[in-house]
mmCIF file with all atom_site columns, C-alpha atoms and ligand atoms in Angstrom:
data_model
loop_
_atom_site.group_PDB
_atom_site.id
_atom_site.type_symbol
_atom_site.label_atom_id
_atom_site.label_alt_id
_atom_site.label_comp_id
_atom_site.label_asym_id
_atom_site.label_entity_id
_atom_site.label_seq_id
_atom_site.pdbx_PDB_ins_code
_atom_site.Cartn_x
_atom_site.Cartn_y
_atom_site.Cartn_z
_atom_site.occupancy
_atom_site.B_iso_or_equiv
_atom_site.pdbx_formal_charge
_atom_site.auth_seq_id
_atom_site.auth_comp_id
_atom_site.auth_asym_id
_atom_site.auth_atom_id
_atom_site.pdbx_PDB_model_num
ATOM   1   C CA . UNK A 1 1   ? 8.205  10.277  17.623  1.00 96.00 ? 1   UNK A CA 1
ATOM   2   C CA . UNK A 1 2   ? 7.464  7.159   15.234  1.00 96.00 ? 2   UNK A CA 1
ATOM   3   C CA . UNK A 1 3   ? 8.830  4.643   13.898  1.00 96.00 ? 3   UNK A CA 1
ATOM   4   C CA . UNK A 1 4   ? 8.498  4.293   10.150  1.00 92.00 ? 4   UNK A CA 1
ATOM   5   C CA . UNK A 1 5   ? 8.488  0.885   8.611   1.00 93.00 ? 5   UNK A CA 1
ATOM   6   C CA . UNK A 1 6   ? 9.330  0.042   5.160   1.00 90.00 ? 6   UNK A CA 1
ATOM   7   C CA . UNK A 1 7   ? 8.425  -3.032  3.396   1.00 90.00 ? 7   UNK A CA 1
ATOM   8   C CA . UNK A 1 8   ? 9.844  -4.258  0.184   1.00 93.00 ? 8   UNK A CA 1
ATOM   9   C CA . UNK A 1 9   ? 9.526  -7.459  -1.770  1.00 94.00 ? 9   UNK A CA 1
ATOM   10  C CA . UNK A 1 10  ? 11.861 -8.990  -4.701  1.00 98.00 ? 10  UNK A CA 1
ATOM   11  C CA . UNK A 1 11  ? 11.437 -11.959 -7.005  1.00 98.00 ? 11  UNK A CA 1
ATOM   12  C CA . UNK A 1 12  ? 13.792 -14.676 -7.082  1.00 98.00 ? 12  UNK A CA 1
ATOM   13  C CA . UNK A 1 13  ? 14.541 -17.048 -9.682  1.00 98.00 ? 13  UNK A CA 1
ATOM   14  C CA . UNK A 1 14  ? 16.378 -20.581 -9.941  1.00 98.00 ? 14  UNK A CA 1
ATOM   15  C CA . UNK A 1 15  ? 18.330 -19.500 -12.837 1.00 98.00 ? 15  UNK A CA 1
ATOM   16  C CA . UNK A 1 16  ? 17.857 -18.246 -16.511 1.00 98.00 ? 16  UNK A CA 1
ATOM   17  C CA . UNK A 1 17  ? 15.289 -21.279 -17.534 1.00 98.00 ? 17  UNK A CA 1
ATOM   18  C CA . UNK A 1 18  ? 12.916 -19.841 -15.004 1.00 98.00 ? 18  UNK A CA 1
ATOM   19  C CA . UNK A 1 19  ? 12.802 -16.050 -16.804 1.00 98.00 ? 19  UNK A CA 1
ATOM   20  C CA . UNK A 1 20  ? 10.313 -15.139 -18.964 1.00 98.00 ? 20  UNK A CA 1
ATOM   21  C CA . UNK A 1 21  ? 11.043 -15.210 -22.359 1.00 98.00 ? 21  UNK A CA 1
ATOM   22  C CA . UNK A 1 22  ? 11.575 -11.637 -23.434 1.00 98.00 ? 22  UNK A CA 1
ATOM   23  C CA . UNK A 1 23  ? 13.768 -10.869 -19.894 1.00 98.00 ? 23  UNK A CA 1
ATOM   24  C CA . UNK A 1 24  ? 15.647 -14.221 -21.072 1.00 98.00 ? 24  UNK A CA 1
ATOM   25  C CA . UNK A 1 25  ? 16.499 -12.435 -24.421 1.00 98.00 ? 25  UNK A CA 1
ATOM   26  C CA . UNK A 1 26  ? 17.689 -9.346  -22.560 1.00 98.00 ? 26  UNK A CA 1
ATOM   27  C CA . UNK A 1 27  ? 19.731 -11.644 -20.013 1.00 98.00 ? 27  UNK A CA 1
ATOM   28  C CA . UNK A 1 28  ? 21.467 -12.969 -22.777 1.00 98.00 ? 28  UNK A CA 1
ATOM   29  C CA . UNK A 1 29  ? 22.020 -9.905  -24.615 1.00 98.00 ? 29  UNK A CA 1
ATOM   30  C CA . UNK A 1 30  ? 23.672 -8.756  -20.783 1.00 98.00 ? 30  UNK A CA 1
ATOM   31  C CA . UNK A 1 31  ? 25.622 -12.054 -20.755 1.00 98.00 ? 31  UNK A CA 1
ATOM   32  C CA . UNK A 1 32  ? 27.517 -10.634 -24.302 1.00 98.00 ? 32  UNK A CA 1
ATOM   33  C CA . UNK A 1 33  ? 27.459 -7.169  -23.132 1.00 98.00 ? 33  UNK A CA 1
ATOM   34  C CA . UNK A 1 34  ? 29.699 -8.533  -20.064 1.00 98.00 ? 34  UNK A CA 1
ATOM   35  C CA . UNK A 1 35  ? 32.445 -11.211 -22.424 1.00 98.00 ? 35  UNK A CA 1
ATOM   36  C CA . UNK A 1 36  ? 33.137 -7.663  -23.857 1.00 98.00 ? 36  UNK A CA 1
ATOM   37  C CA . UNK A 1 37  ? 33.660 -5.115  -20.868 1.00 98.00 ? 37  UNK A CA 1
ATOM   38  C CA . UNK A 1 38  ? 36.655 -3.377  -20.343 1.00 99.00 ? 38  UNK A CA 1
ATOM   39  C CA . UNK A 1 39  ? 38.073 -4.505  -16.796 1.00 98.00 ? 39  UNK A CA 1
ATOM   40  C CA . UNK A 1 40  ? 41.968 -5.398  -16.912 1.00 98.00 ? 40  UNK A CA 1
ATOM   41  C CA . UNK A 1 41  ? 42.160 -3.566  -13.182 1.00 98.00 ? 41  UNK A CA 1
ATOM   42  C CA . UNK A 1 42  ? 39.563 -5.593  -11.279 1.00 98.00 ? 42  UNK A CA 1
ATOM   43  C CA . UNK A 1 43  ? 39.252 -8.720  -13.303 1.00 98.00 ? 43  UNK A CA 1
ATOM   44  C CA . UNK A 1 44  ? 35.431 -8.636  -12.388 1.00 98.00 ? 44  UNK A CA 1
ATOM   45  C CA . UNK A 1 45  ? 33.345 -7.752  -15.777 1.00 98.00 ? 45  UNK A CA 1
ATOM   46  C CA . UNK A 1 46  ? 30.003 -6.476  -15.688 1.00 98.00 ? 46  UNK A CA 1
ATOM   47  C CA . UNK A 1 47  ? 27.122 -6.590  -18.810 1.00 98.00 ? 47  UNK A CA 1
ATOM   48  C CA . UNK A 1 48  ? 24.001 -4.696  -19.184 1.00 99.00 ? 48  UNK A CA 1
ATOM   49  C CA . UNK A 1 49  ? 21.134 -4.681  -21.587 1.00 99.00 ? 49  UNK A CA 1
ATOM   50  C CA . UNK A 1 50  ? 18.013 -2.209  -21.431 1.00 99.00 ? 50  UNK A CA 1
ATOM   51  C CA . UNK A 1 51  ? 14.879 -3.242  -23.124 1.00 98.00 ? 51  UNK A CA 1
ATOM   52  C CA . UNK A 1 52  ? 13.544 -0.018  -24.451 1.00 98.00 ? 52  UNK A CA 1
ATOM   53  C CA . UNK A 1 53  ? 9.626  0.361   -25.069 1.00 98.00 ? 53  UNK A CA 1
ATOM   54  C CA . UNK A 1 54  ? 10.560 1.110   -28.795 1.00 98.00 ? 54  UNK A CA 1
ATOM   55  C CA . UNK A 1 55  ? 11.911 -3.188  -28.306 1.00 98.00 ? 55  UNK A CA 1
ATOM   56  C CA . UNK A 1 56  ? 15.495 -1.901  -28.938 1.00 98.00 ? 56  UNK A CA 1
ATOM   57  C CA . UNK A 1 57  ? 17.928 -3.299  -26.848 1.00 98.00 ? 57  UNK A CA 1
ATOM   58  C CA . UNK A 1 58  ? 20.653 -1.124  -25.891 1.00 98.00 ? 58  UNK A CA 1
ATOM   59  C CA . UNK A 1 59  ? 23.484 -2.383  -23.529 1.00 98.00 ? 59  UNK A CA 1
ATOM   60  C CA . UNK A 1 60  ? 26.612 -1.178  -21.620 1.00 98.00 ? 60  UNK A CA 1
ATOM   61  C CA . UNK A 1 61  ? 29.621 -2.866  -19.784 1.00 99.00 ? 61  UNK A CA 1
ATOM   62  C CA . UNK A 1 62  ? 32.437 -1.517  -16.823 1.00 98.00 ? 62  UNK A CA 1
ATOM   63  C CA . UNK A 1 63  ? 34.880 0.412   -18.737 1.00 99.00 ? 63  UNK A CA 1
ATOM   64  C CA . UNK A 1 64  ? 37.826 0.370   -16.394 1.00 98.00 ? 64  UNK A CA 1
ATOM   65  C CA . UNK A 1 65  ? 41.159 3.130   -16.252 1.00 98.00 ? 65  UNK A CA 1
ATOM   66  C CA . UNK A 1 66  ? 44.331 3.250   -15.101 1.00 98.00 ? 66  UNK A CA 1
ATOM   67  C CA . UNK A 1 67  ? 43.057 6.125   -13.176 1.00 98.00 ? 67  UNK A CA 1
ATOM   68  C CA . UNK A 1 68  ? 40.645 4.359   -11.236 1.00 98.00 ? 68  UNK A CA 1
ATOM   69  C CA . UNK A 1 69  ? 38.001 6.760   -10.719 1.00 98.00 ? 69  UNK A CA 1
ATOM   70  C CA . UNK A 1 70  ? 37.642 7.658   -14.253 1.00 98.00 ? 70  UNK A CA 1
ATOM   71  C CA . UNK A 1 71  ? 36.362 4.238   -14.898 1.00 98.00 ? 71  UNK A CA 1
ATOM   72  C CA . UNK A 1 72  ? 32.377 4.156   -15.022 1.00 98.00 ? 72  UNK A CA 1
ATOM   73  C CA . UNK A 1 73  ? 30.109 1.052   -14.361 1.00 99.00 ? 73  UNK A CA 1
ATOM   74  C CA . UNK A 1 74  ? 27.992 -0.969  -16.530 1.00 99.00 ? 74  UNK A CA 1
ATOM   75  C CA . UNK A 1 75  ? 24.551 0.463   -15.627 1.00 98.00 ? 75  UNK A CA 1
ATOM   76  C CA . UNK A 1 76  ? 25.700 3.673   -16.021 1.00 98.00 ? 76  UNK A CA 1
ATOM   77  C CA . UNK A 1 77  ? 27.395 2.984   -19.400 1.00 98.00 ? 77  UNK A CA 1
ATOM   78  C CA . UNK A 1 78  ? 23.927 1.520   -20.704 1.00 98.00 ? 78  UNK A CA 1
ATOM   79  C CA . UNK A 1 79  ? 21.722 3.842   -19.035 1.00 98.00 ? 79  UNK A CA 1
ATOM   80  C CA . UNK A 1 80  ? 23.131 6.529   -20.722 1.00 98.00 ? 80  UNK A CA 1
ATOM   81  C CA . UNK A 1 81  ? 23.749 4.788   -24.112 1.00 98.00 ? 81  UNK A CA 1
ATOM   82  C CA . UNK A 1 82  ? 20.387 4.375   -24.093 1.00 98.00 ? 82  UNK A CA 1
ATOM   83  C CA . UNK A 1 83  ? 19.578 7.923   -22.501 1.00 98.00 ? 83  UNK A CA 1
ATOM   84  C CA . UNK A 1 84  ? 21.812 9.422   -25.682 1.00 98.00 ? 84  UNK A CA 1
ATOM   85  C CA . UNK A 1 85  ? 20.472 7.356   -28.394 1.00 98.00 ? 85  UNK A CA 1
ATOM   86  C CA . UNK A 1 86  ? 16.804 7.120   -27.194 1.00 98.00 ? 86  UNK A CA 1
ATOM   87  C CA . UNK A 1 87  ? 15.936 10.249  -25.309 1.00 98.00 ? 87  UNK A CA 1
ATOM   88  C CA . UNK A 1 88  ? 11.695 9.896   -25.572 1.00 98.00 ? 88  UNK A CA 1
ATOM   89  C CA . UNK A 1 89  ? 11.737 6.378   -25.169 1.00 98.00 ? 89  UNK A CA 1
ATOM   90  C CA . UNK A 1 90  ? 10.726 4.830   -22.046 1.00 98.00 ? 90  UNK A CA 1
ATOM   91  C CA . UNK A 1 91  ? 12.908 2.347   -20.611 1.00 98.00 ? 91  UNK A CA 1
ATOM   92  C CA . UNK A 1 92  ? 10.900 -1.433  -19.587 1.00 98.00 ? 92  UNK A CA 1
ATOM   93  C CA . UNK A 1 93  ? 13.667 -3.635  -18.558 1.00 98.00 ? 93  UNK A CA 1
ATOM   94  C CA . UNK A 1 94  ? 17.238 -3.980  -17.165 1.00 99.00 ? 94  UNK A CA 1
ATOM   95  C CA . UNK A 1 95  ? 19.720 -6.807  -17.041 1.00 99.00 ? 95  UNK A CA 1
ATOM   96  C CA . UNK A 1 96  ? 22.733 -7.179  -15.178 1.00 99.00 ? 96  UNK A CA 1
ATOM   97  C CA . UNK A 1 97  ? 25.286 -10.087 -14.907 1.00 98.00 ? 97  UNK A CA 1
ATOM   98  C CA . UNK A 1 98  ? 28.272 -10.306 -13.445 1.00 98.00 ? 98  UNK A CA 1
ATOM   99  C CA . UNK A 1 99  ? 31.897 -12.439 -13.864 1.00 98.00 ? 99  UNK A CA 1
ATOM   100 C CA . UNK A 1 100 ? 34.998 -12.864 -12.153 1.00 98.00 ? 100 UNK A CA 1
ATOM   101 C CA . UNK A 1 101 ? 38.782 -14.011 -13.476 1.00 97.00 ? 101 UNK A CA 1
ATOM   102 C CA . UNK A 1 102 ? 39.591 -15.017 -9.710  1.00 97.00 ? 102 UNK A CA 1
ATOM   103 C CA . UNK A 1 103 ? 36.246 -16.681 -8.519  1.00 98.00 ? 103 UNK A CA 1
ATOM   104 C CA . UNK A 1 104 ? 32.465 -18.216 -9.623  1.00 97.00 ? 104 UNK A CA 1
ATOM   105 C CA . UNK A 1 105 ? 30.229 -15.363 -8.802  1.00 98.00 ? 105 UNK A CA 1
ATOM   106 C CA . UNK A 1 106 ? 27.360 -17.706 -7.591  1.00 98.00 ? 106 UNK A CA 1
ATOM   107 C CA . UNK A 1 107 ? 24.847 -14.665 -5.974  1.00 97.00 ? 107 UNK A CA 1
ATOM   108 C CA . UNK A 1 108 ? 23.350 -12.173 -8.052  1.00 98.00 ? 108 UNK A CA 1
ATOM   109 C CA . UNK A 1 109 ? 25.036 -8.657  -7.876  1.00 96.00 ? 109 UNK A CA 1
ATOM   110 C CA . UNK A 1 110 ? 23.105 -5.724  -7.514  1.00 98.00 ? 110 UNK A CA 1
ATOM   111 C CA . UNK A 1 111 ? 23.668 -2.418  -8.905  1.00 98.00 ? 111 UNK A CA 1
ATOM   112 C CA . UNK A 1 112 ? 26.214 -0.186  -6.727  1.00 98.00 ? 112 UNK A CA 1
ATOM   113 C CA . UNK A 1 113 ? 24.788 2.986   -4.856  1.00 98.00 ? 113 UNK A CA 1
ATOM   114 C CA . UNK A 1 114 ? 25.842 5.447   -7.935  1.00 98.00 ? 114 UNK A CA 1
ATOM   115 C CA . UNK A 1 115 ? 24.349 3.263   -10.653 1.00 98.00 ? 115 UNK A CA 1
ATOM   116 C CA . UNK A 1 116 ? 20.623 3.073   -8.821  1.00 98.00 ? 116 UNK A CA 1
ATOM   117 C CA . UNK A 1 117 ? 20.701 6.784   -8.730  1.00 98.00 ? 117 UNK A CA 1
ATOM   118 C CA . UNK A 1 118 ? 21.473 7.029   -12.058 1.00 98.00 ? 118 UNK A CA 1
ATOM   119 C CA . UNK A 1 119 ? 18.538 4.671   -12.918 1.00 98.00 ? 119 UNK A CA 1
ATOM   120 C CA . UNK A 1 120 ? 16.619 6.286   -10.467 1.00 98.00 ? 120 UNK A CA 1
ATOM   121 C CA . UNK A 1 121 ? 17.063 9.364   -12.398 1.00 98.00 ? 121 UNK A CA 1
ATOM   122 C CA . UNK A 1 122 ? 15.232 7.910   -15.609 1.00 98.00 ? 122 UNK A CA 1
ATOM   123 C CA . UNK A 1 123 ? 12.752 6.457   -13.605 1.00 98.00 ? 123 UNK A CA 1
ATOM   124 C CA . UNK A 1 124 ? 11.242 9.645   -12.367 1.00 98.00 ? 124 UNK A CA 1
ATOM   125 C CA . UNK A 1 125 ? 11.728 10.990  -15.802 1.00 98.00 ? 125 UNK A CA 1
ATOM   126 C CA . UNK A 1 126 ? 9.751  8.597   -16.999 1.00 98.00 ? 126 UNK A CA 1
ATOM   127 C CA . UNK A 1 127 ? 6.888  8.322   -14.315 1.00 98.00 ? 127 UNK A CA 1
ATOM   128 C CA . UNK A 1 128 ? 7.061  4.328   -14.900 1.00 98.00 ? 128 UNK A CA 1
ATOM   129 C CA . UNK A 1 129 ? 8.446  1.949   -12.855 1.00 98.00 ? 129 UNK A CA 1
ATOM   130 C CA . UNK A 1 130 ? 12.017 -0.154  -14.477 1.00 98.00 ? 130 UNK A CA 1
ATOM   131 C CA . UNK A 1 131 ? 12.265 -3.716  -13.794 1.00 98.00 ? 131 UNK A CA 1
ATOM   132 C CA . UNK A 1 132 ? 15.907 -4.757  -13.045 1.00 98.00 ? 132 UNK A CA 1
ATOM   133 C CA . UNK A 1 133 ? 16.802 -8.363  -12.801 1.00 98.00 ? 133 UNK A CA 1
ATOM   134 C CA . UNK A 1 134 ? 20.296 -9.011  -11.272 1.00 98.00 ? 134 UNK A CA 1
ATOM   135 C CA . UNK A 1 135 ? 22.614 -12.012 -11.373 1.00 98.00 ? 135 UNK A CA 1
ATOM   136 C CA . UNK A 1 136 ? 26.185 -12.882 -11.219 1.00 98.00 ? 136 UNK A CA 1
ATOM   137 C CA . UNK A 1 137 ? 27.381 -15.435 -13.407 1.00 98.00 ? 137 UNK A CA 1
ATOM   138 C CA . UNK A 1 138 ? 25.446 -18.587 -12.495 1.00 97.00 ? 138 UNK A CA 1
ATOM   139 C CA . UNK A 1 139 ? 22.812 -19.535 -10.238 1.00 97.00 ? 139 UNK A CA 1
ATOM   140 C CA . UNK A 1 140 ? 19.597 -16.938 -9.047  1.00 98.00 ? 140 UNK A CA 1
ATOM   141 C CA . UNK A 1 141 ? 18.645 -14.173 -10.737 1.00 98.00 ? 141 UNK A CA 1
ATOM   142 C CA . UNK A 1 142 ? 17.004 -11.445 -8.070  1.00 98.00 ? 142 UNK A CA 1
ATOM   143 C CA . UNK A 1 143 ? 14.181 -8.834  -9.818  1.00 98.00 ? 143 UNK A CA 1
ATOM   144 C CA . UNK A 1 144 ? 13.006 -5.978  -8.297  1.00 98.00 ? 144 UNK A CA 1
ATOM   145 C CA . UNK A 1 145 ? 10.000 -4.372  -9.629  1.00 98.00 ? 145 UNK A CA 1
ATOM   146 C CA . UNK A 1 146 ? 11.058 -0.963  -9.390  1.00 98.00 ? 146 UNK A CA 1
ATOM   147 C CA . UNK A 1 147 ? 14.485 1.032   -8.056  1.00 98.00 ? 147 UNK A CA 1
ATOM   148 C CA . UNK A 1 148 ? 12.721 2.466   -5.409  1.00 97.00 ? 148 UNK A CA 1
ATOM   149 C CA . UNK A 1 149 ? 12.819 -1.339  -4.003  1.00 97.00 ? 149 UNK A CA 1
ATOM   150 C CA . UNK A 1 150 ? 16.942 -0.668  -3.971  1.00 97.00 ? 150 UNK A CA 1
ATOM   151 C CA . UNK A 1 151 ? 17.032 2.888   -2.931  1.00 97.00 ? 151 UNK A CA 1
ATOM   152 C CA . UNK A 1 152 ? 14.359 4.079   -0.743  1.00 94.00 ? 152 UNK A CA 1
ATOM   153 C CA . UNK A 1 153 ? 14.435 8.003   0.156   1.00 92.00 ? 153 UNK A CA 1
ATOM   154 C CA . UNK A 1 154 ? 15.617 8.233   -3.528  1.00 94.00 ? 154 UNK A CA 1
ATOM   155 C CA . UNK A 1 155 ? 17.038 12.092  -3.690  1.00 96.00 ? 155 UNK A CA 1
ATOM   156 C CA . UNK A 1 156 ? 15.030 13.617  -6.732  1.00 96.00 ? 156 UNK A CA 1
ATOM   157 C CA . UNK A 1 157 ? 14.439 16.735  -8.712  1.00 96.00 ? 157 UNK A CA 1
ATOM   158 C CA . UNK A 1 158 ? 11.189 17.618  -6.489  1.00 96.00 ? 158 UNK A CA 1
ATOM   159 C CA . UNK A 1 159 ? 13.982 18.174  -3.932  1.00 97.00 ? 159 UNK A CA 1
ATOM   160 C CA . UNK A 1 160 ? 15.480 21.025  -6.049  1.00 98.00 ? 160 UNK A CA 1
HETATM 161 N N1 . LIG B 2 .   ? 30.938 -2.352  -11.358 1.00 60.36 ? 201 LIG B N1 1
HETATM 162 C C1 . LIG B 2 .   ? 29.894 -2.208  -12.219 1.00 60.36 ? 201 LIG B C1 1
HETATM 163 O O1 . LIG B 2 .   ? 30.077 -2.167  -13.448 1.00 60.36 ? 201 LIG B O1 1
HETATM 164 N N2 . LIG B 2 .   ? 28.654 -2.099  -11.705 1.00 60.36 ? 201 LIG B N2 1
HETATM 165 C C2 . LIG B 2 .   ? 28.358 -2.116  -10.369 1.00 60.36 ? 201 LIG B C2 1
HETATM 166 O O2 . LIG B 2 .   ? 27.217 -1.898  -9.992  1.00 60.36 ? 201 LIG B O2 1
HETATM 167 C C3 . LIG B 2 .   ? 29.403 -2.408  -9.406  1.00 60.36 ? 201 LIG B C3 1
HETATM 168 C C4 . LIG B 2 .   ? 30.794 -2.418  -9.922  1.00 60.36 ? 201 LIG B C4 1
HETATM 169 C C5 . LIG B 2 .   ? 32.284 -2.427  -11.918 1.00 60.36 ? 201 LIG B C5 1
HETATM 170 C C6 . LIG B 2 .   ? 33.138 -1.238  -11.597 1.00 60.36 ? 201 LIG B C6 1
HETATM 171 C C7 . LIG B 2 .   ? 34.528 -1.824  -11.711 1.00 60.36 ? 201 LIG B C7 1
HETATM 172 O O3 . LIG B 2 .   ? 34.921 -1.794  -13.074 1.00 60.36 ? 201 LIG B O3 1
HETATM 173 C C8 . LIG B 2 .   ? 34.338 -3.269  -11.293 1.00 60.36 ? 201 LIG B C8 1
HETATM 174 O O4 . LIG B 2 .   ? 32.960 -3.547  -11.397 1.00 60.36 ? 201 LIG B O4 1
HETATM 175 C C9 . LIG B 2 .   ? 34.819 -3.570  -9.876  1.00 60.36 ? 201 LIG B C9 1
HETATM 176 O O5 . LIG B 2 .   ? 34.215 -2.731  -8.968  1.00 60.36 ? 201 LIG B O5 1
#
């Protein structure tokens, strides 16, 4: 028997001054993305932009239903807007920002369970690591160099 140790390391920034300038752009773009989601049920809107290598931006928010489960996330909604659109194009870059009707989401939000799978999936597609950068309405903005950093012992095709 041994114990197996993981290490992991994410970048943290003050707020949206501190980004670089292109991830600032793609921020913002999330930031719009998010004024328009579709959440009447939770009252907690999500945005998401994906810098493509192509430069096109491509973005997704929570699309909510009355039938709870048939809603579908932000991430997801981009990833596969972009996945549809762009099949051959490698994705650089992904924002997410979050906002709530009943409080001031100070802390960044990372992307649920489902939604780093999902990215997971294009990042083994892809053979190059995604940046995501994470926030919630204010405050620091969290950036992980890769999903693996989010979901170690990923479940991939090489398992099938
Ligand atoms: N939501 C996202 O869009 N992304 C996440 O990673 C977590 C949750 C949405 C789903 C639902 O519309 C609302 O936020 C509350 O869970």
């Amino acid at each position: 028997m041994k114990e197996l140790k993981l290490t992991t390391s994410f970048i943290v920034y003050d707020g949206l001054k501190e980004l670089p300038e292109e991830v600032r752009y793609v921020m913002d773009q999330a930031i719009l993305s998010r004024e328009k989601a579709y959440a009447p049920y939770s009252a907690f809107k999500v945005g998401t932009a994906i810098l493509l290598e192509n430069e096109e931006v491509v973005v997704g928010n929570n699309q909510e239903n009355a039938c709870y489960p048939s809603g579908l996330c932000a991430e997801r909604v981009a990833i596969y807007h972009a996945g549809a659109v762009y099949p051959d194009v490698n994705i650089k870059t992904i924002a997410i920002t979050v906002a709530s009707s009943n409080y001031k989401v100070e802390d960044p939000a990372p992307p649920c369970g489902a939604c780093r799978q999902a990215i997971a999936e294009y990042e083994v597609k892809q053979n190059t690591p995604i940046a995501i950068y994470f926030m919630g309405e204010t405050g620091k903005i969290i950036k992980s160099d890769s999903v693996k950093n989010l979901l170690p012992f990923l479940f991939d095709q090489s398992f099938l």
